Coordinates of C-alpha atoms in Angstrom, one line a residue:
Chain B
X219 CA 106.5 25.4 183.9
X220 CA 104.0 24.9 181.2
X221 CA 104.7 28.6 180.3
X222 CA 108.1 28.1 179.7
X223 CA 107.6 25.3 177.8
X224 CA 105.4 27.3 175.2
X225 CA 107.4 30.2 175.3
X226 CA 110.5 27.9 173.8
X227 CA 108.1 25.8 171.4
X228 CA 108.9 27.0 167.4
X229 CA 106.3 26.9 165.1
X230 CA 106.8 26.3 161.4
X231 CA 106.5 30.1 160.3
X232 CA 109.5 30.7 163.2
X233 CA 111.4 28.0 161.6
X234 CA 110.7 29.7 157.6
X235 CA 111.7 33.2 159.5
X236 CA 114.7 31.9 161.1
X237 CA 116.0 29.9 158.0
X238 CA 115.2 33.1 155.3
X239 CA 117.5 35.0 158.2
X240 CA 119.6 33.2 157.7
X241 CA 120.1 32.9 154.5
X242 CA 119.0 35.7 152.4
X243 CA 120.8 35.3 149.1
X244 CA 119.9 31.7 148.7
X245 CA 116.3 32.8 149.3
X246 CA 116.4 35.5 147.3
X247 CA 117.5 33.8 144.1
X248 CA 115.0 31.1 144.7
X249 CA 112.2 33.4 144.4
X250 CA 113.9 35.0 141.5
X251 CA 113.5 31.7 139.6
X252 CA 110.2 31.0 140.7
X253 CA 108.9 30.8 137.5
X254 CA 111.4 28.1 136.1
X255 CA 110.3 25.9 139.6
X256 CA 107.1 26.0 138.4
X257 CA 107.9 25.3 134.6
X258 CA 110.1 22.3 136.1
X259 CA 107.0 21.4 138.2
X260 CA 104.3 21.2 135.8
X261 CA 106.3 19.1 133.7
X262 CA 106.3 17.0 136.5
X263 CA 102.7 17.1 137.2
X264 CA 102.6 16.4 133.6
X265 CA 104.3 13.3 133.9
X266 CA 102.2 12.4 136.5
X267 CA 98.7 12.9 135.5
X268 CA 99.2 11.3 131.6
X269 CA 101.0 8.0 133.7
X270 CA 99.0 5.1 135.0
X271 CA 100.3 2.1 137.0
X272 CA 100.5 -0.2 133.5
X273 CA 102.4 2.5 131.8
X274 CA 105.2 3.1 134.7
X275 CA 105.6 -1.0 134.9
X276 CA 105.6 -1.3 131.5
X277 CA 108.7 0.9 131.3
X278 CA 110.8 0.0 134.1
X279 CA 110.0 -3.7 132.6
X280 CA 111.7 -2.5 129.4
X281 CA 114.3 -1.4 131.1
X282 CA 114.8 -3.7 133.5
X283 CA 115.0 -6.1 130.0
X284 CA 117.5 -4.0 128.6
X285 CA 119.8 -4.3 131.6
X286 CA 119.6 -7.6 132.2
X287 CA 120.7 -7.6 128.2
X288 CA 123.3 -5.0 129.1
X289 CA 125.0 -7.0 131.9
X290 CA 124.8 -10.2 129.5
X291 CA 127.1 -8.1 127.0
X292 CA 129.1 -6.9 129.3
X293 CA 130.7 -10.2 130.6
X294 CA 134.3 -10.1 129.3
X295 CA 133.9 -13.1 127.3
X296 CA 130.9 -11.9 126.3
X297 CA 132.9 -8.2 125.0
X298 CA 135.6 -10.3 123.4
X299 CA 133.6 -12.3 121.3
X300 CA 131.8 -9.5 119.7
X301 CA 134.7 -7.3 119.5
X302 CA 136.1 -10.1 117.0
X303 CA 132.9 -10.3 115.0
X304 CA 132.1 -6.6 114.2
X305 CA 136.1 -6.1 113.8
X306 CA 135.5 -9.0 111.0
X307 CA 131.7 -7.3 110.0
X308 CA 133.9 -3.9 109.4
X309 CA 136.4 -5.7 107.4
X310 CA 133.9 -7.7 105.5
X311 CA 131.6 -4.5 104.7
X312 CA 134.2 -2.6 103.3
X313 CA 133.1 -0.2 100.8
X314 CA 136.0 -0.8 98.1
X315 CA 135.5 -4.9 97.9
X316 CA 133.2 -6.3 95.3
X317 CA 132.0 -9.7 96.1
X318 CA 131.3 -12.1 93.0
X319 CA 129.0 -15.4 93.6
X320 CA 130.7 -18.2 95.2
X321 CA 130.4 -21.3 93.5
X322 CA 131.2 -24.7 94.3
X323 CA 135.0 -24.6 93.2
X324 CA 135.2 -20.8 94.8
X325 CA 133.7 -22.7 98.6
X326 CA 136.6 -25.4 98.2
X327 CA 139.1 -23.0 97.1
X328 CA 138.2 -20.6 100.0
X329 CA 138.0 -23.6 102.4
X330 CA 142.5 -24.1 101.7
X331 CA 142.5 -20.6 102.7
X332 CA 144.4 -20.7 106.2
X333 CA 142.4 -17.4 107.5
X334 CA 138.8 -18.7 106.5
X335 CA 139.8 -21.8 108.1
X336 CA 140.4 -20.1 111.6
X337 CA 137.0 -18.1 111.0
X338 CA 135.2 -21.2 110.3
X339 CA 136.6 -22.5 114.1
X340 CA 135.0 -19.4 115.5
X341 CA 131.5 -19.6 113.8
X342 CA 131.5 -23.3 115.0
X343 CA 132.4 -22.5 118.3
X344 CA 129.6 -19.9 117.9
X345 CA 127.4 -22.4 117.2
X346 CA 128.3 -25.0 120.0
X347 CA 127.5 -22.1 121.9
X348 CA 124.5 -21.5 120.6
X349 CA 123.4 -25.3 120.8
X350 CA 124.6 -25.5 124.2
X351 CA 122.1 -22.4 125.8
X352 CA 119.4 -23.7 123.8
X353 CA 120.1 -27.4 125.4
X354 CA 120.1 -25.6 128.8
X355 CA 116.5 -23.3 128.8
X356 CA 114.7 -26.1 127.0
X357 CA 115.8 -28.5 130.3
X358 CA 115.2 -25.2 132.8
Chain T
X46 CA 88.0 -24.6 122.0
X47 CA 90.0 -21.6 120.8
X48 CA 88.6 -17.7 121.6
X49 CA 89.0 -15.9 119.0
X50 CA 89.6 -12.3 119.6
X51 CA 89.0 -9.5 117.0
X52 CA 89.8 -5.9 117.0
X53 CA 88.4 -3.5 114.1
X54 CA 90.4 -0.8 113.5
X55 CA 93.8 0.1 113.2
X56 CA 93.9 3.7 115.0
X57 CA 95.7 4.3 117.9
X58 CA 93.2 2.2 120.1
X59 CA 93.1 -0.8 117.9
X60 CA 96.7 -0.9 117.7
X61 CA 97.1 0.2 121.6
X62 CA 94.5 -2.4 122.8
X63 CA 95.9 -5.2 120.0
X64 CA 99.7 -4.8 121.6
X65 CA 98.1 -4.4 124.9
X66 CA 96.4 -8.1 124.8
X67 CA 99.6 -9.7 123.0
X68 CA 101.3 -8.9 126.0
X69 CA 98.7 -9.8 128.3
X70 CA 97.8 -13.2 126.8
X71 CA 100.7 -14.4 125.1
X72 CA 100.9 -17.7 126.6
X73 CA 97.8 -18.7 125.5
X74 CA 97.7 -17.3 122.2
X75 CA 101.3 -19.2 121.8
X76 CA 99.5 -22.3 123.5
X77 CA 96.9 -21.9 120.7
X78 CA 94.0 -21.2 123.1
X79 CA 93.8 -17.5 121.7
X80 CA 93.6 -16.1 118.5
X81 CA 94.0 -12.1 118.0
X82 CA 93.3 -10.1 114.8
X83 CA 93.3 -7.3 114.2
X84 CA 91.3 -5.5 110.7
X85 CA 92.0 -3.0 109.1
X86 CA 90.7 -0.9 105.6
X87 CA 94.3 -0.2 105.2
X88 CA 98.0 -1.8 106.4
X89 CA 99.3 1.6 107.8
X90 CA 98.9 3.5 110.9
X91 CA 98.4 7.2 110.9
X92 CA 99.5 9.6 114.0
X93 CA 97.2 12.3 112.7
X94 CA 98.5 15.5 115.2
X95 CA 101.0 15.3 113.0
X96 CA 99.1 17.2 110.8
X97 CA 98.9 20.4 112.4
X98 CA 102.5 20.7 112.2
X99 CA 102.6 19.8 108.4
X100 CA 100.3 22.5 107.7
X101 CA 102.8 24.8 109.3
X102 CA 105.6 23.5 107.3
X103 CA 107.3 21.9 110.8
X104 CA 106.8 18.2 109.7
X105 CA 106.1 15.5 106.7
X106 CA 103.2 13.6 106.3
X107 CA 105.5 10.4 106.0
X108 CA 106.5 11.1 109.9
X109 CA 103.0 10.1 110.7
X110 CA 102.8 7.2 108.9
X111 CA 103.9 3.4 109.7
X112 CA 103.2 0.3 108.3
X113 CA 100.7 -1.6 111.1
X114 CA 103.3 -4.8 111.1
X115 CA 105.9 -2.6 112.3
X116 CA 103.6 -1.8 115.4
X117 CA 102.0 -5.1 115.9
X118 CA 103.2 -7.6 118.2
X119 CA 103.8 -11.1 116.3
X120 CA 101.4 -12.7 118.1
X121 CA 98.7 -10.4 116.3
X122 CA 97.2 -11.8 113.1
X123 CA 96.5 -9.1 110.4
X124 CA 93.8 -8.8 107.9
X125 CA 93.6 -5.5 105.4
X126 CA 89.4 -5.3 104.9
X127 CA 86.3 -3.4 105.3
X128 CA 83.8 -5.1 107.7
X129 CA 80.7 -4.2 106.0
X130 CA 78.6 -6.4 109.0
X131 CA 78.6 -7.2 112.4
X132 CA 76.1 -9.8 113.2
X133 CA 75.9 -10.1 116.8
X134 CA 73.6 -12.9 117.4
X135 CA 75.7 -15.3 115.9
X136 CA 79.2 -13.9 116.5
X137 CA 80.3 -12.9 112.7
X138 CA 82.0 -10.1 111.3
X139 CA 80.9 -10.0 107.1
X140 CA 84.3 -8.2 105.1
X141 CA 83.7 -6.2 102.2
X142 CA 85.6 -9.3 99.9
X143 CA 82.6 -11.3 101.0
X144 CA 84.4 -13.6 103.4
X145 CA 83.4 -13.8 107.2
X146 CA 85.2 -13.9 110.3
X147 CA 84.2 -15.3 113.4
X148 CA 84.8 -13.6 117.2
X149 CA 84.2 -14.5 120.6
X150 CA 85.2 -11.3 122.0
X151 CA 84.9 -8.3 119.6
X152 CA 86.4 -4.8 120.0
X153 CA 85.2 -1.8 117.4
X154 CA 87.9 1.1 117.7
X155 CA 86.7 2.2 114.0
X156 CA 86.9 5.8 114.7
X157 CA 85.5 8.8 113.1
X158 CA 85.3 10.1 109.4
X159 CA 84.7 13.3 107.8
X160 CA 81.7 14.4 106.6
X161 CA 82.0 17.5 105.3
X162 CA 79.6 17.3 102.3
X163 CA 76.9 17.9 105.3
X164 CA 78.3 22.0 105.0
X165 CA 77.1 23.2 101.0
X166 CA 80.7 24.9 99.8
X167 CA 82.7 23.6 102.5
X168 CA 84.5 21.3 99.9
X169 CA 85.6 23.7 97.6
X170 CA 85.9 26.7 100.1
X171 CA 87.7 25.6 102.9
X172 CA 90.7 24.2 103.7
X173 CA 91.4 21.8 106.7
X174 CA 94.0 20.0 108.8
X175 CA 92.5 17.2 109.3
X176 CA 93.4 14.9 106.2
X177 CA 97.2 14.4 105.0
X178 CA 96.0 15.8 101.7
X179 CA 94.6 18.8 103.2
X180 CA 97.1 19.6 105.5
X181 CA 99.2 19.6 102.5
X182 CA 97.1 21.8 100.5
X183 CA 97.1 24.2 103.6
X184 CA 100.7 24.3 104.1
X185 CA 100.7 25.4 100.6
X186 CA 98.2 27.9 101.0
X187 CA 99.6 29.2 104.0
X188 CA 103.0 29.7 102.8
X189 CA 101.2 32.1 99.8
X190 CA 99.5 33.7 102.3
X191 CA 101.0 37.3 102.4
X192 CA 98.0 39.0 104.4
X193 CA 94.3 39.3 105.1
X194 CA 91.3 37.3 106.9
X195 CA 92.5 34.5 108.2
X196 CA 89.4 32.3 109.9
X197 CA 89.5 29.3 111.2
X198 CA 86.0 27.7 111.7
X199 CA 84.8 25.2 113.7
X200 CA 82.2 24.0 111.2
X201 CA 81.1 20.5 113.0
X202 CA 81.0 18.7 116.6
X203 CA 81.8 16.4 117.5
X204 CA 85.5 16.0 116.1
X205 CA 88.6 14.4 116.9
X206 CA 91.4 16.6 118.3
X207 CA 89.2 19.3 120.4
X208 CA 92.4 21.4 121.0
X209 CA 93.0 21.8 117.7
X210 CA 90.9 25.1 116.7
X211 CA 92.2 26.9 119.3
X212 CA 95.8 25.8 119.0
X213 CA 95.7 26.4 115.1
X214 CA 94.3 29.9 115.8
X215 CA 97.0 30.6 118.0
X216 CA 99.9 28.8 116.1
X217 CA 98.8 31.2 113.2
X218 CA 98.9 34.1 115.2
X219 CA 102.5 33.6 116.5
X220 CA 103.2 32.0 112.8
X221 CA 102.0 35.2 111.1
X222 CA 104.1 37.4 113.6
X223 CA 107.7 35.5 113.0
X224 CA 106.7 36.2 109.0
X225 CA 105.8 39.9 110.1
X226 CA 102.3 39.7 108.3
X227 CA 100.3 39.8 111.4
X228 CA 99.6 43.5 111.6
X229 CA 98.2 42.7 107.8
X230 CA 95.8 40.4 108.9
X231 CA 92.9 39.2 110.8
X232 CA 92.8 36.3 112.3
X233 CA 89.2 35.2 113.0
X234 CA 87.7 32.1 115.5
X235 CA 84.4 31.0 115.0
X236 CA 82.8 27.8 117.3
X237 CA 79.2 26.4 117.6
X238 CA 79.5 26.2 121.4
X239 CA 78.3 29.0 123.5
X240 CA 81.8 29.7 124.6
X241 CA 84.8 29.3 122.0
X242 CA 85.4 25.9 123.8
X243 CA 82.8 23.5 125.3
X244 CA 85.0 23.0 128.8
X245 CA 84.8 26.4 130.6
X246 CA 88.3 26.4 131.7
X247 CA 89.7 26.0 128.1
X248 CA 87.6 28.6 127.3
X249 CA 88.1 31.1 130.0
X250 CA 92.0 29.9 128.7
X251 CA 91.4 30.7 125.2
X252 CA 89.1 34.0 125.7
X253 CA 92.0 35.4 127.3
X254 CA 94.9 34.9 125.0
X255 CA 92.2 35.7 122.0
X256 CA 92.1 39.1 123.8
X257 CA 95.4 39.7 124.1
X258 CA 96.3 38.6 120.6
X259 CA 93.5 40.4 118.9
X260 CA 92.1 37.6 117.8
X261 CA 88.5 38.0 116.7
X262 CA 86.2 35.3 118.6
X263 CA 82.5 34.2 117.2
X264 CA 81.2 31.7 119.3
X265 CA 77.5 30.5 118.8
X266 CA 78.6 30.0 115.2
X267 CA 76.8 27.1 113.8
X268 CA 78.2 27.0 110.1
X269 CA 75.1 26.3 107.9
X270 CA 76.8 27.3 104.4
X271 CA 80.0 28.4 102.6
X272 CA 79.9 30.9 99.4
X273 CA 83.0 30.0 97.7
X274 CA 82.9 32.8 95.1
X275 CA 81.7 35.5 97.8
X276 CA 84.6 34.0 100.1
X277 CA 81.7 34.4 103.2
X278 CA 81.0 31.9 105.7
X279 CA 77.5 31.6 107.0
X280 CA 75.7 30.7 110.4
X281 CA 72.6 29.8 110.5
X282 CA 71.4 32.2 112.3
X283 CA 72.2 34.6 109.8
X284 CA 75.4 36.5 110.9
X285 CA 78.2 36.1 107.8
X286 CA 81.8 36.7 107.8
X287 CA 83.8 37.4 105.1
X288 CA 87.1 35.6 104.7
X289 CA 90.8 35.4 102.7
X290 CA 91.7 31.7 103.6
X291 CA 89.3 29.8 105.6
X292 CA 90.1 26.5 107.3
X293 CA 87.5 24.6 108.8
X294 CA 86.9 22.0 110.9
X295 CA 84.8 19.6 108.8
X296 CA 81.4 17.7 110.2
X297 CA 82.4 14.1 111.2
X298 CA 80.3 10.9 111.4
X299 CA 80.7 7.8 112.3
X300 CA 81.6 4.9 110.4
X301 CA 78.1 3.2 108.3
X302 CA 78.8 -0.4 110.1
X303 CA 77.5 1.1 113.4
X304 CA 74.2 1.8 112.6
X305 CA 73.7 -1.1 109.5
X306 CA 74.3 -3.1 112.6
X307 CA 71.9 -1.8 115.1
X308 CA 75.2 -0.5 117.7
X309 CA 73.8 3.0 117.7
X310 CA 72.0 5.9 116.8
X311 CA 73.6 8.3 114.6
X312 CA 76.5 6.6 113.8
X313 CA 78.2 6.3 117.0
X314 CA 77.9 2.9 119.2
X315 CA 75.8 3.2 122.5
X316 CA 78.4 2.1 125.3
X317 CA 79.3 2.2 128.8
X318 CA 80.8 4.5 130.4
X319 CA 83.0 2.4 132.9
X320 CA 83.2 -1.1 130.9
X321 CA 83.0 0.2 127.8
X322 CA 80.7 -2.6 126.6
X323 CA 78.5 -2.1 123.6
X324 CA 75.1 -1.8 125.3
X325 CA 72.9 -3.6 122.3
X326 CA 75.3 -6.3 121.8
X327 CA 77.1 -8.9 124.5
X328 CA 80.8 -10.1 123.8
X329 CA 81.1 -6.3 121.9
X330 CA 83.2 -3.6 123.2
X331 CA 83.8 -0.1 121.7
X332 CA 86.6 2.1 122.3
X333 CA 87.7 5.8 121.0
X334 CA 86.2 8.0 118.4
X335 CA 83.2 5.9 117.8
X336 CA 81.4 5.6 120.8
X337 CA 78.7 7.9 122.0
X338 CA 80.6 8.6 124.9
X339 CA 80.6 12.3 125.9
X340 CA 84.3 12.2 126.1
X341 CA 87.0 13.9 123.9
X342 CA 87.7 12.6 120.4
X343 CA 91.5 12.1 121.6
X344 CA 94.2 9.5 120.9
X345 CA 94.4 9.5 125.0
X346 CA 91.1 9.0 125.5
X347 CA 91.4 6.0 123.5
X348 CA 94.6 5.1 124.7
X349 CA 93.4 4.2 128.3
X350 CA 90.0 2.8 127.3
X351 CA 92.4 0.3 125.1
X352 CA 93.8 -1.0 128.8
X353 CA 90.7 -1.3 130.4
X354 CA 89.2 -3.1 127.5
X355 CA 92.5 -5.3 127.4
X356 CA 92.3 -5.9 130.9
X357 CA 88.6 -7.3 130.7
X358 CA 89.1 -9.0 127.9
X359 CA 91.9 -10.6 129.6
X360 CA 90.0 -11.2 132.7
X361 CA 87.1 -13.1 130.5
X362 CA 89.7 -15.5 128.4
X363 CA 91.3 -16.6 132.3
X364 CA 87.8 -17.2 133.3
X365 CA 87.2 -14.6 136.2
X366 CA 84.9 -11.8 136.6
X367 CA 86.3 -8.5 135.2
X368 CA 87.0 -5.6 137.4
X369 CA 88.7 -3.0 135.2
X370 CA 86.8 0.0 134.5
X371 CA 86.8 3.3 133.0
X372 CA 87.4 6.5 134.7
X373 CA 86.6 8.9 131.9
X374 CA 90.9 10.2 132.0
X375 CA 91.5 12.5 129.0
X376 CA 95.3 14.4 128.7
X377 CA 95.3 16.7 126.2
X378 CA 98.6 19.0 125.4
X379 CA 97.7 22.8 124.0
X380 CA 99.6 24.6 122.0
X381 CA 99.8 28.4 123.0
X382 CA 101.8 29.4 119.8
X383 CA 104.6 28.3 118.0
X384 CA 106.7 27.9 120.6
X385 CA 104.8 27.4 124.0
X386 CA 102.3 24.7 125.1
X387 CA 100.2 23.8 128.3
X388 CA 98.1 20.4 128.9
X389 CA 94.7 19.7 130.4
X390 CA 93.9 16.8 132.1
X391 CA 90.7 15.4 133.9
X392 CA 88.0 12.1 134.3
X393 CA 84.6 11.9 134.6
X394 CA 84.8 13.4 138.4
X395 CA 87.1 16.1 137.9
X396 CA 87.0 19.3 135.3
X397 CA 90.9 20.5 134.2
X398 CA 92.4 23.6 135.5
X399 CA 95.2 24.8 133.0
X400 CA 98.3 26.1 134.0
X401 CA 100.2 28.9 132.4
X402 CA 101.5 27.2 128.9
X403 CA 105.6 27.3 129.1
X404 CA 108.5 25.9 126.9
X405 CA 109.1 23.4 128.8
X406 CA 105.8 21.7 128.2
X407 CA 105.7 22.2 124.3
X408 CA 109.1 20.5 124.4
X409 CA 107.2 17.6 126.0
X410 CA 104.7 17.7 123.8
X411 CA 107.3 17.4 120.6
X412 CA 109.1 14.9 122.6
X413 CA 105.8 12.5 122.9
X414 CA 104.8 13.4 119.3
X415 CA 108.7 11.6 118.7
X416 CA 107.6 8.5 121.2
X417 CA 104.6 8.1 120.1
X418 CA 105.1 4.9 118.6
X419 CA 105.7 3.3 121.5
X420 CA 102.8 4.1 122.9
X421 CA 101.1 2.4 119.6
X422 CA 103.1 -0.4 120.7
X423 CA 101.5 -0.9 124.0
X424 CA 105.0 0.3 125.9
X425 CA 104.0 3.5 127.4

C-alpha cells in the first residue's frame, strides 16, 4: 500500500518536467528572454534595497493625498464650477487684450456692466463657499 | 519652554533631515513648542552628481541647483551664515556676522570641502568634476579633446561620490568610442587603494571592464605632486605617468568648525556609528560627509542617517527614549558607460555583490537624478 502511494507521489522536478512537456514553445521563449527577466528583476531588487519603510509610507501618503484631492474635484458640482472659472481664466488671459488700470470711475462703470454683474454673483457664491467650509473644520 | 532645534548645513542631509522633522513635529513647531532652523553659507541647494554629466556635455549646471526655500517645508526657519563656533557646554552656535544662536538639539551635516592645495600643481594641472566651475572647464576641455592620454586620478581619500573615478573612466571610454577617438587614445586609472576600489567587489567589477576596455589601471598610486609644464603626475613612491588631460580627484577636508570646536580629529566629527551622536559633545548629532564614520561619502548615506537622526530627535522633543539607529545602508548607482549602469548596495553587516550593469538600471539612475528633489524634500 505504502508502495503504491510513493510510486504516485510527484515531486517538484516531475511537476517542472511535466509542465516544460507540455509546453515547449512557451518555455522556450522564456529562456530566450532570460536576460530581459533579469534586467526587469534587478530593477526590482533595486527598488527594493534603496526603499525603507518611511520612504514607501511617505509615498503612498502622497498619494493617497492626491486622491482624496482627486475625488474632491471630481464631484460634478465640484467639475462644473471650475469648468466656469478656467473657461473665464482663458477668456480673461487672452493674449490680444491689453488691460489699462482701473480706477475708481472705471470699477463703477464696470459694476453697470450686466456680464461683470453675473461674475460678481459667482465669486460671491465662491466665497460663501469658502466661508461656509472654513465655519465647518474650525467646529470639526 | 521652547526646543530649539538647529541643523547646519544645507546639503542633501540638512535639507533631508530639516523636511524630515517638519513633517514629524509639525504640531508642535505650529503649537510654538519647537523651533527648526536650518543654516546655511549659502540659500541654494546643490545636487552635485549632476556634475559628472555636465562635464560630458549631457546636463547644465542650473539643473543642479535650487533655491533652499523651494525645498524647505514652511515650518523650517532659514538663516544664510557661516557658524564659525559651536560651543557645546553652553548650547551656542557663534555665526561669522558675529551674532549667536542658541540650540537644544544640534545637527552638523556640514559636509566635506576640497582641498586640493594639499597636491603641489594639482591646481593648475588638473582638471576635476567635482565643482560646477570645474566641471565646466572639463566639459570644455573634453570637447577639444581630439586624442591622447587621458588619466583620471584619484589624487585624495576620502571623497564624496566613491563611484565616481571609475564611472568617469568608463563614461570616457564609451564617450571617446561614439566620437571615434578612442583607438587615439589612452585612457589611464590611477587610485591610492591597493585595488582600483577600496570594496573588493567594485573592484573585482572594475578590474574586469578595465581589462576588457583597455583601460590602463595603477593602483597603489598615492599622488604626491603634479608637473604642470612636464604634463607628469607623480606618486610618491616614485613611479610617474605622463598625461594629455588629467582630471583628478582633489584631496578633501573637513569643514574648520569641527576641530576649532573640539568635535574631532582631522576635521571630521568623532560619531556613532548606530545613533549618530557626536561622541565629545551631548545634544550634538552629525550626519553625512563630515563624520569620521567609515562609510561612503554618498548623498544616500546621508539620506538615511537624516531619518534616523529625525526620528531621535523626534523621540527626545515627545519625551521618550530614542530607539532609532543606524544600520550603516549605502546605495550607490554605477555607471558602466554612457549608456549602461549597475548599483551596489550594503550596511555595516553585509558587503555588495554587483550585478551585471544593464539599460534598464541607468534609466533608473537618470530617472532618480530627475526625482531627486523630492527626496530633498523629505518625500522619498
Amino acid at each position: 500500500m505504502s508502495d503504491d502511494a510513493d510510486a504516485s507521489a510527484t515531486t517538484p522536478t516531475d511537476e517542472l518536467t511535466a509542465a516544460v512537456a507540455e509546453n515547449p514553445e512557451a518555455v522556450a521563449a522564456f529562456v530566450r528572454r532570460l536576460d530581459d527577466v533579469n534586467e526587469l528583476l534587478d530593477v526590482v531588487a533595486l527598488a527594493t534595497e534603496a526603499a525603507d519603510d518611511e520612504m514607501v509610507s511617505s509615498v503612498a501618503g502622497t498619494v493617497g493625498s492626491l486622491g482624496e484631492l482627486a475625488d474632491e474635484a471630481s464631484d460634478p458640482e465640484t467639475v462644473r464650477g471650475a469648468r466656469t472659472l478656467l473657461r473665464a481664466l482663458g477668456e480673461a488671459g487672452n493674449p490680444e487684450t491689453t488691460y489699462r488700470e482701473v480706477g475708481p470711475v472705471g470699477l463703477v462703470r464696470a459694476l453697470r456692466d450686466p456680464e461683470v454683474k453675473r461674475g460678481l454673483a459667482f465669486l460671491i457664491a465662491i466665497a460663501r463657499g469658502i466661508g461656509t467650509e472654513l465655519d465647518r473644520e474650525a467646529d470639526a | 519652554m521652547t526646543q530649539q532645534i538647529v541643523v547646519v548645513g544645507g546639503g542633501t542631509g540638512g535639507t533631508v533631515l530639516a523636511n524630515k522633522l517638519a513633517s514629524k513635529l509639525g504640531d508642535e513647531i505650529d503649537a510654538g513648542e519647537v523651533t527648526l532652523t536650518l543654516i546655511d553659507e549659502t540659500d541654494t541647494h546643490v545636487y552635485k552628481p549632476v556634475w559628472l554629466y555636465v562635464a560630458f556635455g549631457q546636463a547644465d549646471p542650473s539643473e543642479g541647483v535650487r533655491p533652499l526655500d523651494d525645498l524647505l517645508d514652511r515650518r523650517i526657519k532659514r538663516r544664510t551664515a557661516r557658524v564659525t563656533d559651536v560651543d557645546t557646554t553652553t548650547g551656542r552656535l557663534t555665526l561669522d556676522d558675529g551674532r549667536t544662536h542658541d540650540y537644544d538639539h544640534l545637527t552638523l551635516a556640514t559636509g566635506a570641502r576640497l582641498a586640493p592645495g594639499r597636491i603641489p600643481g594639482l591646481t593648475e594641472g588638473a582638471h576635476d568634476f567635482y565643482s560646477e566651475d570645474g566641471a565646466e572647464r572639463l566639459r570644455d576641455a573634453l570637447a577639444e579633446f581630439d586624442g591622447g592620454r587621458l588619466v583620471l586620478s584619484v589624487a585624495g581619500s576620502p571623497h564624496m561620490c566613491p563611484a565616481a573615478p571609475v564611472e568617469f573612466t568608463l563614461m570616457a571610454d564609451d564617450w571617446l568610442r561614439e566620437r571615434g577617438l578612442r583607438d587615439a587614445s589612452e585612457v589611464v586609472y590611477t587610485a591610492p587603494t591597493d585595488r582600483s576600489h577600496k570594496l573588493p567587489a567594485v573592484a573585482d567589477w572594475a578590474d574586469e571592464r578595465f581589462d576588457a576596455r583597455d583601460v590602463e589601471a595603477h593602483a597603489g598610486f598615492t599622488v604626491e605632486r603634479i608637473d604642470p609644464d612636464d604634463r607628469t603626475l607623480h606618486a610618491a613612491d616614485g613611479r610617474a605617468l605622463g598625461y594629455d588631460l588629467l582630471v583628478t580627484i582633489p584631496p578633501h577636508a573637513g569643514v574648520d568648525l569641527v576641530s576649532d570646536a573640539g568635535l574631532g580629529e582631522d576635521g571630521w566629527i568623532e560619531t556613532d556609528r548606530r545613533t549618530l551622536e557626536a561622541t565629545r559633545a551631548d545634544d550634538v548629532y552629525a550626519i553625512g560627509d563630515t563624520t569620521d564614520l567609515e562609510r561612503p561619502m554618498a548623498g544616500s548615506v546621508a539620506h538615511y542617517q537624516a531619518g534616523v537622526v529625525a526620528d531621535r530627535i523626534a523621540a527626545r522633543i515627545r519625551g521618550y527614549r530614542p530607539t532609532a539607529t543606524y544600520d550603516g545602508k549605502v546605495l550607490c548607482f554605477l555607471e558602466a558607460g554612457m549608456d549602461e549602469a549597475t548599483f551596489v548596495s550594503f550596511d555595516y553587516d553585509s558587503l555588495p555583490d554587483l550585478r551585471a550593469e544593464s539599460k534598464l538600471v541607468h534609466w533608473a539612475k537618470n530617472a532618480y537624478n530627475e526625482s531627486y528633489w523630492l527626496t530633498a524634500r523629505g518625500m522619498i
